[in-house]
Short mmCIF file of C-alpha atoms in Angstrom, two decimals:
data_model
loop_
_atom_site.label_atom_id
_atom_site.label_comp_id
_atom_site.label_asym_id
_atom_site.label_seq_id
_atom_site.Cartn_x
_atom_site.Cartn_y
_atom_site.Cartn_z
CA MET A 19 -0.11 -0.14 -0.14
CA HIS A 20 1.20 3.63 -0.79
CA ARG A 21 -0.04 7.29 -0.54
CA ILE A 22 -0.14 9.22 -3.77
CA ASP A 23 3.12 9.77 -5.14
CA THR A 24 2.27 11.35 -8.28
CA LYS A 25 4.40 14.57 -9.02
CA THR A 26 1.53 17.16 -8.27
CA ALA A 27 0.68 15.17 -5.02
CA GLN A 28 0.70 17.54 -2.27
CA LYS A 29 4.05 16.64 -0.48
CA ASP A 30 3.70 16.22 3.47
CA LYS A 31 0.16 17.13 3.83
CA PHE A 32 -0.05 14.79 6.69
CA GLY A 33 3.34 14.61 7.91
CA ALA A 34 6.99 13.90 6.60
CA GLY A 35 6.45 11.70 3.88
CA LYS A 36 2.86 11.59 4.09
CA ASN A 37 1.80 13.06 0.90
CA GLY A 38 -2.19 14.14 0.29
CA PHE A 39 -4.22 15.25 -2.44
CA THR A 40 -5.02 18.71 -3.66
CA ARG A 41 -7.82 20.24 -5.67
CA GLY A 42 -5.24 22.69 -7.14
CA ASN A 43 -5.49 26.59 -7.51
CA PRO A 44 -5.54 28.37 -10.79
CA GLN A 45 -4.56 31.52 -9.09
CA THR A 46 -1.24 30.53 -7.80
CA GLY A 47 -0.78 28.07 -10.66
CA THR A 48 -0.86 25.12 -8.45
CA PRO A 49 -2.18 22.09 -10.26
CA ALA A 50 -4.73 19.41 -8.92
CA THR A 51 -3.04 16.18 -7.92
CA ASP A 52 -2.86 13.75 -10.84
CA LEU A 53 -4.03 10.10 -10.37
CA ASP A 54 -2.34 7.33 -12.22
CA ASP A 55 -2.59 3.60 -12.43
CA ASP A 56 -0.19 2.70 -9.72
CA TYR A 57 -2.45 4.35 -7.18
CA PHE A 58 -5.82 2.91 -8.41
CA ASP A 59 -4.41 -0.44 -8.71
CA MET A 60 -3.05 -0.16 -5.31
CA LEU A 61 -6.64 0.74 -4.04
CA GLN A 62 -8.58 -1.94 -6.09
CA GLU A 63 -6.42 -4.77 -4.92
CA GLU A 64 -6.25 -3.70 -1.53
CA LEU A 65 -10.02 -3.57 -1.14
CA CYS A 66 -10.35 -6.73 -3.41
CA SER A 67 -8.15 -8.88 -1.05
CA VAL A 68 -10.19 -8.41 2.08
CA VAL A 69 -13.14 -9.65 0.18
CA GLU A 70 -11.51 -12.73 -1.35
CA ALA A 71 -9.67 -13.42 1.86
CA SER A 72 -12.95 -14.32 3.60
CA GLY A 73 -13.42 -16.93 0.77
CA ALA A 74 -16.13 -14.83 -1.21
CA SER A 75 -15.72 -14.00 -4.86
CA LEU A 76 -16.19 -10.32 -6.02
CA GLU A 77 -19.67 -9.28 -7.62
CA LYS A 78 -20.04 -6.34 -9.59
CA GLU A 79 -23.56 -6.22 -8.44
CA ARG A 80 -22.92 -5.81 -4.87
CA HIS A 81 -21.85 -2.99 -2.67
CA ASP A 82 -21.66 -4.39 0.81
CA GLN A 83 -18.95 -7.13 0.04
CA LEU A 84 -16.12 -5.30 2.10
CA LEU A 85 -18.26 -5.14 5.20
CA THR A 86 -19.28 -8.50 4.82
CA ALA A 87 -15.92 -9.68 4.52
CA LEU A 88 -14.84 -7.55 7.45
CA ARG A 89 -17.71 -9.03 9.60
CA ALA A 90 -16.61 -12.65 8.73
CA LEU A 91 -12.81 -12.13 9.24
CA LEU A 92 -13.07 -10.20 12.67
CA LEU A 93 -14.60 -11.38 15.93
CA SER A 94 -17.84 -9.56 17.10
CA ARG A 95 -17.53 -6.90 19.34
CA LYS A 96 -21.49 -7.15 20.31
CA ASN A 97 -21.04 -10.57 21.24
CA PRO A 98 -17.58 -11.35 22.21
CA PHE A 99 -16.51 -15.00 21.35
CA GLY A 100 -19.98 -15.70 20.41
CA ASP A 101 -18.93 -16.23 16.60
CA ILE A 102 -16.42 -18.92 18.17
CA LYS A 103 -19.06 -20.84 19.57
CA SER A 104 -21.40 -20.74 16.45
CA ASP A 105 -18.20 -21.74 14.38
CA GLY A 106 -18.09 -24.95 16.59
CA THR A 107 -14.34 -24.01 17.24
CA VAL A 108 -14.51 -23.50 21.02
CA LYS A 109 -12.03 -26.44 21.78
CA THR A 110 -9.37 -25.26 18.94
CA ALA A 111 -9.45 -21.68 20.38
CA LEU A 112 -8.97 -23.14 23.99
CA GLU A 113 -5.92 -25.42 23.00
CA ASN A 114 -4.43 -22.33 21.30
CA LEU A 115 -4.50 -20.50 24.52
CA GLY A 116 -2.78 -23.66 26.28
CA LEU A 117 -6.00 -24.04 28.34
CA GLY A 118 -7.46 -27.25 26.74
CA ASP A 119 -11.22 -28.11 26.80
CA GLY A 120 -11.65 -28.10 30.69
CA SER A 121 -8.58 -26.53 32.01
CA GLY A 122 -9.29 -25.39 35.49
CA ARG A 123 -12.78 -26.93 35.53
CA TYR A 124 -14.27 -29.14 38.36
CA SER A 125 -14.81 -32.54 37.00
CA LYS A 126 -16.00 -34.87 39.97
CA THR A 127 -15.57 -35.74 43.53
CA VAL A 128 -14.60 -39.40 44.52
CA VAL A 129 -15.16 -40.39 48.14
CA PHE A 130 -13.34 -43.78 49.73
CA SER A 131 -14.62 -45.08 52.75
CA SER A 132 -12.95 -48.28 52.49
CA SER A 133 -9.71 -49.39 50.47
CA GLY A 134 -10.12 -49.02 46.56
CA SER A 135 -8.14 -47.89 43.66
CA TYR A 136 -8.71 -44.69 41.31
CA THR A 137 -8.02 -44.04 37.96
CA TRP A 138 -6.22 -40.70 36.87
CA PRO A 139 -7.80 -39.69 33.52
CA ALA A 140 -5.32 -38.30 31.21
CA ASP A 141 -7.27 -34.64 31.32
CA VAL A 142 -6.81 -34.15 34.89
CA LYS A 143 -4.16 -31.64 35.92
CA ARG A 144 -4.56 -31.75 39.53
CA ILE A 145 -6.41 -33.51 42.22
CA ASP A 146 -7.35 -31.98 46.03
CA VAL A 147 -7.39 -34.56 48.59
CA ILE A 148 -9.29 -34.27 51.96
CA LEU A 149 -8.33 -36.93 54.47
CA THR A 150 -10.75 -36.89 57.58
CA ALA A 151 -10.46 -39.26 60.70
CA ALA A 152 -13.34 -39.32 63.03
CA GLY A 153 -12.65 -38.54 66.78
CA GLY A 154 -12.98 -41.17 69.59
CA GLY A 155 -16.47 -41.65 71.08
CA GLY A 156 -17.13 -40.43 74.49
CA GLY A 157 -16.86 -42.53 77.57
CA GLY A 158 -19.67 -43.41 80.03
CA CYS A 159 -20.14 -43.54 83.92
CA ASN A 160 -22.54 -45.79 85.56
CA ALA A 161 -24.12 -44.70 88.91
CA GLU A 162 -24.46 -47.85 91.37
CA ASN A 163 -27.66 -46.11 93.01
CA ALA A 164 -30.08 -43.13 92.71
CA ASN A 165 -28.08 -41.29 95.06
CA GLN A 166 -25.00 -41.07 93.23
CA THR A 167 -24.09 -38.08 90.72
CA PHE A 168 -22.65 -39.34 87.52
CA SER A 169 -21.63 -38.08 84.32
CA GLY A 170 -20.05 -39.12 80.84
CA ALA A 171 -16.51 -38.27 79.03
CA GLY A 172 -16.55 -36.14 76.19
CA GLY A 173 -15.11 -37.73 72.85
CA GLY A 174 -11.96 -37.07 71.07
CA ALA A 175 -12.00 -34.53 68.52
CA GLY A 176 -11.37 -35.89 64.73
CA GLY A 177 -8.69 -34.58 62.20
CA THR A 178 -8.56 -33.38 58.78
CA VAL A 179 -5.67 -32.98 56.34
CA PHE A 180 -5.73 -31.05 53.07
CA ALA A 181 -3.45 -31.75 50.07
CA THR A 182 -2.94 -31.31 46.44
CA ILE A 183 -1.48 -33.50 43.74
CA TYR A 184 -0.47 -31.90 40.61
CA ALA A 185 -0.13 -34.25 37.36
CA THR A 186 3.43 -32.52 37.24
CA ASP A 187 4.63 -33.99 40.38
CA ASN A 188 6.95 -37.14 40.59
CA ASP A 189 5.02 -40.46 40.29
CA ALA A 190 2.05 -38.57 39.56
CA GLY A 191 -0.31 -38.18 36.27
CA PRO A 192 -2.60 -40.74 34.52
CA GLY A 193 -2.62 -44.25 35.86
CA THR A 194 -4.38 -46.15 38.59
CA TYR A 195 -3.41 -45.73 41.99
CA THR A 196 -4.13 -47.74 45.35
CA VAL A 197 -6.00 -45.92 47.79
CA THR A 198 -5.65 -47.66 51.16
CA ILE A 199 -8.19 -46.58 53.92
CA ALA A 200 -6.95 -47.61 57.55
CA ALA A 201 -9.20 -50.13 59.42
CA VAL A 202 -11.43 -48.71 62.04
CA VAL A 203 -9.43 -47.59 64.99
CA VAL A 204 -11.15 -48.69 68.21
CA VAL A 205 -11.02 -46.46 71.28
CA PRO A 206 -12.62 -47.03 74.67
CA MET A 207 -16.18 -46.37 74.07
CA GLY A 208 -16.06 -45.16 70.64
CA GLN A 209 -14.19 -45.81 67.30
CA GLY A 210 -12.71 -43.70 64.70
CA LEU A 211 -12.80 -44.02 60.87
CA GLU A 212 -10.86 -42.47 58.00
CA ILE A 213 -12.64 -41.54 54.93
CA MET A 214 -10.60 -39.89 51.62
CA ALA A 215 -12.46 -37.44 49.43
CA VAL A 216 -10.82 -36.88 45.92
CA ILE A 217 -11.75 -33.62 44.22
CA VAL A 218 -10.97 -34.00 40.59
CA ARG A 219 -10.01 -30.82 38.44
CA SER A 220 -9.03 -31.31 34.82
#
């Protein structure tokens, strides 16, 4: 693309090296700007190339092809990313951004109350683990007769641990893993049970 550069162009009209047009002035002997084939060919091909880049063919009878082509080539501002969805290219767009189809998305929760196994899907990036152990039960105290005062002992508090496993960690990533839940821990007058909940995020 180039600005008008014929000998009669108005030199530096829009700044240094930015020529423009002039209608001329007969009183001062200034001629109007001449137009040449180079300039018109440039205008024609610059405009036609936009239309053809959209996949359309030039139609002499139509006067809206440039606008139609721009709408086809550019993303909508009125409905951001709506055209990507309508084109059916959401997956491709996310992959180009390095996000993948479900990056950062909650997938599901897996709860273990007994030993078992968990298969880590290939598209999973991270697993949040919650390990909970129930506290011990309270202890009772029996009275021997109605004249005695008695009370029970409070139970022990349970414990919870949070951890995160990333696919990039050593020995992590797709595969099947054994999940071992400890046997019931028997304490006086109560019991504890360990449960592991696995929250999967892809």
